[in-house]
Each structure stands twice: as C-alpha cells, then as structure tokens.
Amino acid sequence: MLDPVLFRSQLHETAAKLLQTRGYALDTARFEAFESERKRLQTRTQELQNLRNTRSKAIGQAKAKGEDVAALMAEVAGYGDELKASEQALDALMQAMHEAMAVIPNIPHESVPMGGDEHGNVELKRVGQPPAFDFEVKDHVALGERDGWLDAGAGAKLSGSRFTVLRGELAQLHRALAQFMLDTHTREHGYMEHNTPLIVNAESMTGTGQLPKFEEDLFSTQVGESKRYLIPTSEVTLTNLVRDEIVEDAALPMMMTAHTLCFRAEAGSYGRDVRGMIRQHQFEKVELVAVARPAESYAVHEAMTRHAEAILEKLGLAYRRMLLCTGDMGFGAAKTHDLEVWLPGQNTYREISSISNCEAFQARRMQARWRNPETGKTELLHTLNGSGVAVGRALVAVMENYQNADGSITVPEVLRPYMQGKERIG
C-alpha cells in the first residue's frame, strides 16, 4: 500500500503521474473528495472535543458556585452526540480510503524503464549458450510421456485440467531439483530454511497484496464460517512472519527460504501454455524472501537475483536477465528482475524466476517495522521476494536442454548426488 501522505501532498504531480506509467489511471477526483471530507470531519471533531471539554470545565465551576447546570449539561450532551457521530463518520471515511488504496499498485522505482507490456522490458545480460543438437529436438511433454512419467491425463482424471502426475525417475529428478536448490541457498547464500503452512487467513493474503484485488486468482476453502486460502507462493507466509512486528536492527537483513506447493487458479490466462508443466494450477517453488533496512534493499535485490542465477549456472542452463518495464511488473513490485531460461522445445527463453523489491508497499499493509538504532524510532521495513527457482520449470529446462537422441535425459552433475549417482534417466 502506498503512503497516504503521497495522496495528500503530491496527488497529481507524483502519485497519478507515476501510476499512469503502469497503465493505472488514478481517480484523482475521488481522492480529492476523500481528502476534503477528511479535513472537514477532522476539523469538526476537534472543535467538538474542545467545546465538550470547555463546557465540562464550566459545569464544574458552576457546580462549585452552586449554580444551575442543567442547560450546560444538556449542551454538553448534545456535543457528545454530535462528536460520536463525527468520529464514526471519520472512521468510516478512513476505512473507505483504505479500501480504495488497497487496490492501487506500487509506484515504480526511478530506474525502471517505461513501457506498456513485456515488449518494453530491457535485456540486461545473457549467460551461457543454448545447446546445439544434431537430432530433432523434443519438448518436455514428448520426453515425459514416452515412459509415462509425465501424465497430464491422470492429473485431469484426479483434479481437472492443468494438473499433472509425475512418476518414476522424472519424479525423482523433480525432487532432486528442490533439494539441490534448498541446499544451495541455505549452505552457500545464507538463507534460513522454513516450513510454513499452505493454507492462510485473509489477513496474510492482504498483507502481501493478493487480497482484495486478486481473489479470483486464488484457491480457497471454507470450514464453517472460516474462509482460508491456499498460498500462491510461500512469499505470503514468509513475508507475513513480520506482520505486526517490530524487528530489531541486529536481525536485519532477514533472509528466508522455503520449498512449498503453490496453488494458482490462473484466472484470465486461459489458452496460455495449456500443454505440459509451464503453467499449472499446482506447482512447487523454492521461494526466497528478504526483509531489509530501506537503505540496503536494492543491494539485497541484486544479491537475491545473483542467488537465483547461481542455481541456473550450476545446472548449466543458458539464461538471460530482464529488467521489467513499468507496464509489466507485478502489483506490489517497485522493481523486478526476471530470469528467463532457454527452452529448446520452444526455441525461446521463458521466465523461471521473478525477483522483486516491494520497498515499503507490503510492510505498510502489514505494519512491519524495524527499530532504527540511530533515532530509536520505528520505521517501515522493505520486503523482497523471488523464486529460487520454480521447480517445475527447472525440470522442464533440464529435460529439454539435457535430452539425448534416444529420448533419455542426462542428469546434470550437481543433481547426481541427489539421484543416487545416476548419470542418465530414461
């Protein structure tokens, strides 16, 4: 959530102007009306409080003199009734303003390029060379279906479209990738491993920005009167660990990771990537989350990007780093790096990780703060998140880049310790 002060002091010149670069048209007239009514109600509330206090003091003085105070008491009662109504109206207005601001995206960092969609993204670098094959390349679906190891039909039978059953050595390779990622991030990059719930309350989804704007993209469950949501990523659970907390300076930056199932309804993405494992309703990710001091959050953002890149480099996969433009960033991001891995089966680069700095956007929603040792005061934290990386998409990349002419798949060296030393599967 954006700073309300921005809407009060820089509504047109900053808030509306920068949000327009994201393709978001801010209803400035609505917020001008909010601010005008807020000022009126606050002024009247303060006047009534002063009048009530003044008349109450006069009642005490009149009583001390033995004077009749009935008229004064009636006047004070009237002020009390109006004051209560004014306070309630002010609370209702502030709630309406809060709800209106909850669906407004973050403002982009000054280094983010302008653009309306993915065509405005900027390639920052390429690492590695796509492999050359002397045979006809298969995509991951053809490779996986050959031995019955990738079975979309079974997934559809059990759950519906965009669910997949993995079997045999392909399931083992999928598990090996997740274990390899966790070990790398915890042993080499300094992240603390977590095991978090897959089902969360609405407060947690609101804290990281999934609610209220993106409820149609979420899977939910209802038990009695209690509604809970299946996480779309462990960004939700890891980031919300600092919700309503004051973090001491010595604990920063907090670097957290978790391997979880993720669930996304993918509303609005019908017809996209319907084959295989690129876009599933249920998938797995090793998530990276950082909670940082504001002054160091962009250094942490770069470090997190390098940590995700290290996974791809250890796997020997060609990739490129993209800087997303204003029109292609996620709702809560101020700046995002996308990592795109080369997929021979599609003859193109596809996203495998997004690493975003949300600055104070999520922290303000969660009231996540830290105690600045220089001032002794509490301030909002900065939160960051990214995939380290998406396990299913990493499996796709390994299958396609390490395929052999006979349909078998060479196991990357870094994964062999997790595969009982196997050099090839299939």
Coordinates of C-alpha atoms in Angstrom, one line a residue:
M1 CA 0.0 0.0 0.0
L2 CA 1.2 3.5 -0.9
D3 CA 1.9 6.2 1.7
P4 CA -1.3 8.2 2.3
V5 CA 0.8 11.3 2.6
L6 CA 1.6 11.0 -1.1
F7 CA -2.1 11.3 -1.9
R8 CA -2.5 14.3 0.3
S9 CA 0.6 16.3 -0.8
Q10 CA 1.5 15.0 -4.3
L11 CA -1.7 13.5 -5.7
H12 CA -1.3 14.8 -9.3
E13 CA 2.4 15.5 -9.8
T14 CA 3.7 12.2 -8.3
A15 CA 1.0 9.6 -7.5
A16 CA -1.1 9.9 -10.6
K17 CA 1.8 10.6 -12.9
L18 CA 3.8 7.6 -11.9
L19 CA 0.9 5.2 -11.7
Q20 CA 0.0 6.2 -15.2
T21 CA 3.3 4.7 -16.3
R22 CA 2.0 1.4 -15.1
G23 CA -1.2 1.8 -17.0
Y24 CA -3.2 2.6 -13.9
A25 CA -5.5 5.6 -14.1
L26 CA -5.8 7.0 -10.6
D27 CA -9.2 8.5 -9.8
T28 CA -7.8 11.8 -8.6
A29 CA -11.3 13.4 -8.2
R30 CA -12.2 10.6 -5.8
F31 CA -9.2 11.1 -3.6
E32 CA -9.6 14.9 -3.7
A33 CA -13.1 14.4 -2.4
F34 CA -11.8 11.9 0.3
E35 CA -9.2 14.5 1.4
S36 CA -11.7 17.4 1.5
E37 CA -14.1 15.4 3.6
R38 CA -11.3 14.1 5.9
K39 CA -10.2 17.6 6.6
R40 CA -13.8 18.7 7.3
L41 CA -14.5 15.8 9.6
Q42 CA -11.2 16.1 11.5
T43 CA -11.7 19.8 12.0
R44 CA -15.2 19.4 13.2
T45 CA -14.3 16.5 15.5
Q46 CA -11.5 18.6 17.1
E47 CA -13.9 21.5 17.5
L48 CA -16.5 19.3 19.2
Q49 CA -13.8 17.8 21.5
N50 CA -12.7 21.3 22.5
L51 CA -16.3 22.5 23.0
R52 CA -17.1 19.5 25.2
N53 CA -14.0 19.9 27.3
T54 CA -14.6 23.6 27.7
R55 CA -18.3 23.2 28.7
S56 CA -17.5 20.3 31.0
K57 CA -15.0 22.6 32.8
A58 CA -17.7 25.3 33.0
I59 CA -20.1 22.8 34.6
G60 CA -17.5 22.0 37.3
Q61 CA -17.0 25.7 38.0
A62 CA -20.8 26.4 38.0
K63 CA -21.4 23.5 40.4
A64 CA -18.7 24.9 42.8
K65 CA -20.7 28.1 42.9
G66 CA -24.0 26.4 43.4
E67 CA -25.4 27.5 40.1
D68 CA -28.0 25.6 38.0
V69 CA -26.0 23.5 35.4
A70 CA -29.0 21.8 33.6
A71 CA -28.6 23.9 30.5
L72 CA -24.8 23.4 30.4
M73 CA -25.3 19.7 30.8
A74 CA -27.8 19.5 28.0
E75 CA -25.4 21.4 25.8
V76 CA -22.5 19.0 26.6
A77 CA -24.8 16.0 25.9
G78 CA -25.6 17.5 22.5
Y79 CA -21.9 18.0 21.8
G80 CA -21.2 14.4 22.9
D81 CA -23.8 13.0 20.5
E82 CA -22.5 15.1 17.6
L83 CA -18.9 14.2 18.5
K84 CA -19.7 10.4 18.5
A85 CA -21.4 10.8 15.1
S86 CA -18.5 12.8 13.7
E87 CA -16.0 10.2 15.0
Q88 CA -17.9 7.4 13.4
A89 CA -18.2 9.2 10.1
L90 CA -14.4 9.9 10.2
D91 CA -13.7 6.2 10.9
A92 CA -16.0 5.1 8.0
L93 CA -14.3 7.6 5.7
M94 CA -10.8 6.4 6.6
Q95 CA -11.9 2.8 6.1
A96 CA -13.2 3.7 2.6
M97 CA -9.9 5.5 1.8
H98 CA -8.0 2.4 3.0
E99 CA -10.1 0.1 0.8
A100 CA -9.6 2.3 -2.2
M101 CA -5.8 2.4 -1.7
A102 CA -5.6 -1.4 -1.2
V103 CA -6.2 -2.0 -4.9
I104 CA -3.7 0.6 -6.2
P105 CA -0.4 -0.9 -7.4
N106 CA 3.1 0.1 -6.2
I107 CA 4.9 3.1 -7.7
P108 CA 7.9 2.0 -9.9
H109 CA 11.5 2.8 -8.9
E110 CA 13.1 5.6 -10.9
S111 CA 15.4 3.0 -12.6
V112 CA 12.5 1.1 -14.1
P113 CA 12.1 1.6 -17.9
M114 CA 8.8 3.0 -19.2
G115 CA 6.7 0.5 -21.2
G116 CA 3.2 -0.8 -21.7
D117 CA 3.8 -4.5 -21.7
E118 CA 6.6 -7.2 -22.0
H119 CA 7.8 -5.5 -25.2
G120 CA 9.2 -2.7 -23.1
N121 CA 11.4 -5.0 -20.9
V122 CA 15.1 -4.5 -21.2
E123 CA 17.6 -7.3 -21.5
L124 CA 20.5 -6.7 -19.1
K125 CA 22.6 -9.8 -19.9
R126 CA 22.8 -13.3 -21.3
V127 CA 24.7 -16.1 -19.7
G128 CA 25.6 -19.4 -21.3
Q129 CA 25.0 -20.7 -24.8
P130 CA 21.9 -22.6 -25.8
P131 CA 22.9 -26.2 -26.7
A132 CA 23.2 -27.4 -30.3
F133 CA 21.6 -30.7 -31.2
D134 CA 22.2 -33.0 -34.2
F135 CA 18.8 -34.5 -33.9
E136 CA 15.2 -33.4 -33.9
V137 CA 14.5 -31.7 -30.5
K138 CA 11.6 -32.8 -28.4
D139 CA 9.7 -30.7 -25.9
H140 CA 9.3 -31.8 -22.3
V141 CA 5.9 -33.2 -22.9
A142 CA 7.1 -35.6 -25.6
L143 CA 10.1 -36.5 -23.5
G144 CA 8.0 -37.1 -20.4
E145 CA 5.2 -39.0 -22.0
R146 CA 7.4 -41.6 -23.6
D147 CA 7.8 -43.6 -20.4
G148 CA 4.5 -42.5 -18.9
W149 CA 6.5 -40.3 -16.4
L150 CA 4.6 -37.1 -17.2
D151 CA 0.9 -37.8 -17.2
A152 CA -1.5 -34.9 -17.7
G153 CA -4.3 -37.3 -18.3
A154 CA -4.0 -38.8 -14.9
G155 CA -3.8 -35.3 -13.4
A156 CA -7.0 -34.3 -15.2
K157 CA -8.7 -37.5 -14.0
L158 CA -7.9 -36.7 -10.4
S159 CA -8.3 -33.0 -10.4
G160 CA -9.0 -31.4 -13.8
S161 CA -7.0 -29.6 -16.4
R162 CA -3.6 -28.1 -15.6
F163 CA -2.7 -30.8 -13.0
T164 CA 0.0 -33.3 -13.8
V165 CA 1.1 -36.6 -12.3
L166 CA 4.9 -37.3 -12.3
R167 CA 6.2 -40.8 -12.0
G168 CA 9.5 -42.8 -11.7
E169 CA 12.8 -41.2 -12.3
L170 CA 11.2 -38.0 -13.5
A171 CA 9.5 -37.5 -10.1
Q172 CA 12.9 -38.3 -8.5
L173 CA 14.6 -35.6 -10.7
H174 CA 11.9 -33.1 -9.7
R175 CA 12.5 -33.8 -6.0
A176 CA 16.3 -33.6 -6.5
L177 CA 16.0 -30.2 -8.0
A178 CA 14.1 -28.9 -5.0
Q179 CA 16.6 -30.4 -2.5
F180 CA 19.6 -29.0 -4.6
M181 CA 18.1 -25.5 -4.5
L182 CA 17.4 -25.6 -0.8
D183 CA 20.9 -26.8 0.0
T184 CA 22.5 -24.2 -2.2
H185 CA 20.5 -21.3 -0.7
T186 CA 21.0 -22.4 2.9
R187 CA 24.6 -23.5 2.8
E188 CA 26.0 -21.0 0.3
H189 CA 23.7 -18.0 0.3
G190 CA 22.8 -17.6 4.0
Y191 CA 19.1 -18.2 3.9
M192 CA 17.3 -19.8 6.8
E193 CA 15.0 -22.7 5.7
H194 CA 11.4 -22.6 6.8
N195 CA 8.5 -25.0 6.6
T196 CA 5.3 -22.9 6.5
P197 CA 1.5 -23.6 6.2
L198 CA 0.0 -24.0 2.8
I199 CA -3.4 -22.5 3.9
V200 CA -3.5 -19.0 5.3
N201 CA -6.1 -16.5 6.5
A202 CA -7.3 -13.4 4.7
E203 CA -5.0 -11.1 6.8
S204 CA -1.9 -12.9 5.4
M205 CA -3.2 -12.6 1.8
T206 CA -4.0 -8.9 2.3
G207 CA -0.6 -8.2 3.8
T208 CA 1.3 -9.3 0.7
G209 CA -1.2 -7.8 -1.7
Q210 CA -3.1 -10.9 -3.1
L211 CA -6.3 -9.5 -1.5
P212 CA -8.5 -7.8 -2.2
K213 CA -7.6 -7.3 -5.8
F214 CA -6.6 -10.8 -6.9
E215 CA -9.1 -13.0 -5.1
E216 CA -10.2 -14.7 -8.4
D217 CA -6.7 -16.0 -8.9
L218 CA -6.7 -17.8 -5.5
F219 CA -8.0 -21.2 -4.4
S220 CA -9.9 -21.0 -1.2
T221 CA -11.5 -23.3 1.3
Q222 CA -14.4 -22.8 3.8
V223 CA -14.8 -24.7 7.0
G224 CA -17.9 -23.4 8.9
E225 CA -17.6 -19.6 8.9
S226 CA -13.9 -19.6 8.5
K227 CA -12.5 -18.9 5.0
R228 CA -8.9 -19.8 4.2
Y229 CA -6.8 -19.5 1.1
L230 CA -4.2 -21.9 -0.5
I231 CA -1.0 -20.0 -0.9
P232 CA 0.1 -19.0 -4.5
T233 CA 3.7 -18.8 -3.2
S234 CA 5.4 -19.0 0.1
E235 CA 6.2 -15.3 -0.3
V236 CA 2.8 -15.0 1.5
T237 CA 3.8 -17.0 4.6
L238 CA 7.4 -16.0 4.8
T239 CA 6.8 -12.2 4.4
N240 CA 3.8 -12.3 6.9
L241 CA 6.1 -13.6 9.6
V242 CA 7.0 -10.0 10.3
R243 CA 3.4 -8.7 10.2
D244 CA 2.6 -6.5 13.2
E245 CA 6.2 -7.0 14.4
I246 CA 9.0 -4.6 15.3
V247 CA 12.2 -6.2 14.1
E248 CA 15.4 -5.3 15.9
D249 CA 18.2 -3.9 13.7
A250 CA 20.6 -6.7 14.6
A251 CA 18.3 -9.2 12.9
L252 CA 18.4 -7.5 9.5
P253 CA 18.5 -8.4 6.8
M254 CA 16.4 -11.4 7.3
M255 CA 16.9 -14.0 4.5
M256 CA 14.4 -16.8 4.4
T257 CA 13.6 -19.7 2.1
A258 CA 11.0 -22.4 1.8
H259 CA 10.1 -25.2 -0.6
T260 CA 6.3 -25.4 -0.9
L261 CA 3.5 -26.4 -3.1
C262 CA 1.8 -23.4 -4.7
F263 CA -1.7 -23.0 -6.0
R264 CA -3.0 -20.6 -8.6
A265 CA -6.4 -20.5 -10.3
E266 CA -4.7 -18.7 -13.2
A267 CA -7.9 -16.7 -13.9
G268 CA -7.5 -14.7 -17.1
S269 CA -4.8 -17.0 -18.5
Y270 CA -7.0 -19.5 -20.3
G271 CA -5.4 -20.8 -23.5
R272 CA -1.9 -20.0 -22.5
D273 CA 0.6 -22.8 -22.0
V274 CA -2.0 -25.5 -21.7
R275 CA 0.4 -28.3 -22.6
G276 CA 2.8 -29.6 -20.0
M277 CA 4.2 -28.0 -16.9
I278 CA 4.8 -24.4 -17.8
R279 CA 1.5 -23.1 -16.3
Q280 CA -0.1 -25.4 -13.7
H281 CA -2.7 -24.9 -11.0
Q282 CA -0.5 -26.8 -8.6
F283 CA 3.3 -26.5 -8.7
E284 CA 6.3 -26.2 -6.5
K285 CA 8.8 -23.4 -5.8
V286 CA 11.8 -22.7 -3.7
E287 CA 11.0 -19.2 -2.6
L288 CA 13.4 -16.5 -1.5
V289 CA 12.2 -13.7 0.8
A290 CA 14.2 -10.9 2.4
V291 CA 13.2 -8.3 5.0
A292 CA 15.7 -5.4 4.9
R293 CA 16.6 -2.0 6.0
P294 CA 15.3 0.6 3.4
A295 CA 18.8 1.9 2.7
E296 CA 20.1 -1.6 1.7
S297 CA 17.1 -3.1 0.0
Y298 CA 18.4 -2.6 -3.6
A299 CA 21.8 -4.2 -2.7
V300 CA 19.8 -7.1 -1.3
H301 CA 17.7 -7.2 -4.5
E302 CA 20.9 -7.6 -6.6
A303 CA 22.2 -10.3 -4.3
M304 CA 18.9 -12.2 -4.4
T305 CA 19.0 -12.0 -8.2
R306 CA 22.5 -13.5 -8.2
H307 CA 21.4 -16.3 -5.9
A308 CA 18.7 -17.3 -8.3
E309 CA 21.1 -17.0 -11.2
A310 CA 23.6 -19.3 -9.4
I311 CA 21.1 -22.1 -9.5
L312 CA 20.8 -21.8 -13.3
E313 CA 24.5 -21.6 -13.7
K314 CA 25.2 -24.6 -11.5
L315 CA 22.7 -26.5 -13.6
G316 CA 24.5 -25.4 -16.8
L317 CA 21.4 -23.7 -18.2
A318 CA 21.6 -20.7 -20.6
Y319 CA 19.5 -17.8 -19.3
R320 CA 19.1 -14.0 -19.6
R321 CA 18.3 -11.4 -17.1
M322 CA 15.5 -9.0 -17.9
L323 CA 14.6 -5.7 -16.2
L324 CA 10.8 -5.4 -16.3
C325 CA 9.2 -2.2 -17.6
T326 CA 6.6 -0.2 -15.7
G327 CA 3.7 -1.9 -17.5
D328 CA 4.9 -5.5 -17.0
M329 CA 5.7 -5.5 -13.2
G330 CA 3.6 -7.3 -10.6
F331 CA 1.2 -5.4 -8.4
G332 CA 3.4 -5.0 -5.4
A333 CA 6.8 -4.5 -7.1
A334 CA 8.8 -1.3 -7.3
K335 CA 11.4 -3.0 -9.4
T336 CA 11.7 -6.6 -10.8
H337 CA 14.3 -8.7 -12.5
D338 CA 13.0 -11.7 -14.5
L339 CA 15.3 -14.6 -15.2
E340 CA 14.4 -16.4 -18.4
V341 CA 15.8 -19.8 -19.2
W342 CA 16.4 -21.2 -22.6
L343 CA 13.9 -24.0 -23.6
P344 CA 15.0 -25.8 -26.8
G345 CA 11.5 -27.4 -27.2
Q346 CA 10.1 -23.8 -27.6
N347 CA 13.2 -22.3 -29.2
T348 CA 13.0 -19.3 -26.9
Y349 CA 13.7 -18.0 -23.4
R350 CA 10.9 -18.4 -20.8
E351 CA 10.6 -17.0 -17.3
I352 CA 11.8 -19.2 -14.5
S353 CA 12.2 -16.6 -11.7
S354 CA 11.0 -13.1 -10.8
I355 CA 12.9 -11.2 -8.1
S356 CA 11.1 -8.1 -6.9
N357 CA 11.8 -5.3 -4.4
C358 CA 8.5 -4.1 -3.0
E359 CA 10.1 -1.4 -0.9
A360 CA 7.6 -0.4 1.9
F361 CA 4.5 -1.4 -0.1
Q362 CA 3.8 -4.7 1.7
A363 CA 5.3 -3.5 5.0
R364 CA 2.8 -0.7 5.2
R365 CA -0.1 -3.2 4.7
M366 CA 1.4 -5.5 7.3
Q367 CA 2.6 -2.8 9.7
A368 CA 6.0 -4.5 9.6
R369 CA 8.6 -2.2 11.2
W370 CA 12.2 -2.1 12.4
R371 CA 13.8 0.0 15.2
N372 CA 16.3 2.4 13.7
P373 CA 19.3 2.4 16.2
E374 CA 20.3 5.9 15.1
T375 CA 16.9 7.5 16.0
G376 CA 15.4 4.9 18.3
K377 CA 12.2 5.2 16.3
T378 CA 10.3 2.6 14.4
E379 CA 10.2 2.7 10.6
L380 CA 8.7 0.6 7.9
L381 CA 10.8 -2.2 6.5
H382 CA 11.4 -3.1 2.9
T383 CA 10.4 -6.6 1.7
L384 CA 11.7 -8.5 -1.3
N385 CA 10.8 -11.8 -2.8
G386 CA 11.7 -14.1 -5.7
S387 CA 11.8 -17.7 -7.0
G388 CA 15.0 -19.5 -6.3
V389 CA 13.7 -21.1 -8.6
A390 CA 10.4 -22.6 -9.8
V391 CA 10.9 -26.3 -9.5
G392 CA 8.6 -27.5 -12.3
R393 CA 10.0 -25.0 -14.8
A394 CA 13.6 -26.0 -13.8
L395 CA 12.6 -29.6 -14.5
V396 CA 11.3 -28.6 -18.0
A397 CA 14.6 -26.8 -18.7
V398 CA 16.7 -29.7 -17.6
M399 CA 14.7 -32.2 -19.6
E400 CA 14.9 -30.2 -22.8
N401 CA 18.5 -29.0 -22.5
Y402 CA 19.9 -32.3 -21.4
Q403 CA 17.9 -34.6 -23.8
N404 CA 19.6 -37.2 -25.9
A405 CA 18.8 -38.6 -29.3
D406 CA 17.3 -41.8 -27.8
G407 CA 14.9 -39.7 -25.6
S408 CA 16.9 -40.3 -22.4
I409 CA 17.9 -37.3 -20.3
T410 CA 21.4 -36.7 -18.9
V411 CA 21.4 -35.8 -15.2
P412 CA 23.4 -32.5 -14.6
E413 CA 26.4 -33.2 -12.4
V414 CA 25.1 -31.1 -9.5
L415 CA 22.0 -33.3 -9.2
R416 CA 23.7 -36.7 -9.3
P417 CA 24.3 -36.8 -5.5
Y418 CA 20.5 -36.5 -5.1
M419 CA 19.9 -39.2 -7.8
Q420 CA 21.9 -42.0 -6.2
G421 CA 24.7 -41.2 -8.7
K422 CA 22.6 -41.7 -11.8
E423 CA 24.1 -40.1 -14.9
R424 CA 21.1 -40.6 -17.1
I425 CA 17.4 -41.4 -16.8
G426 CA 15.0 -42.9 -19.3

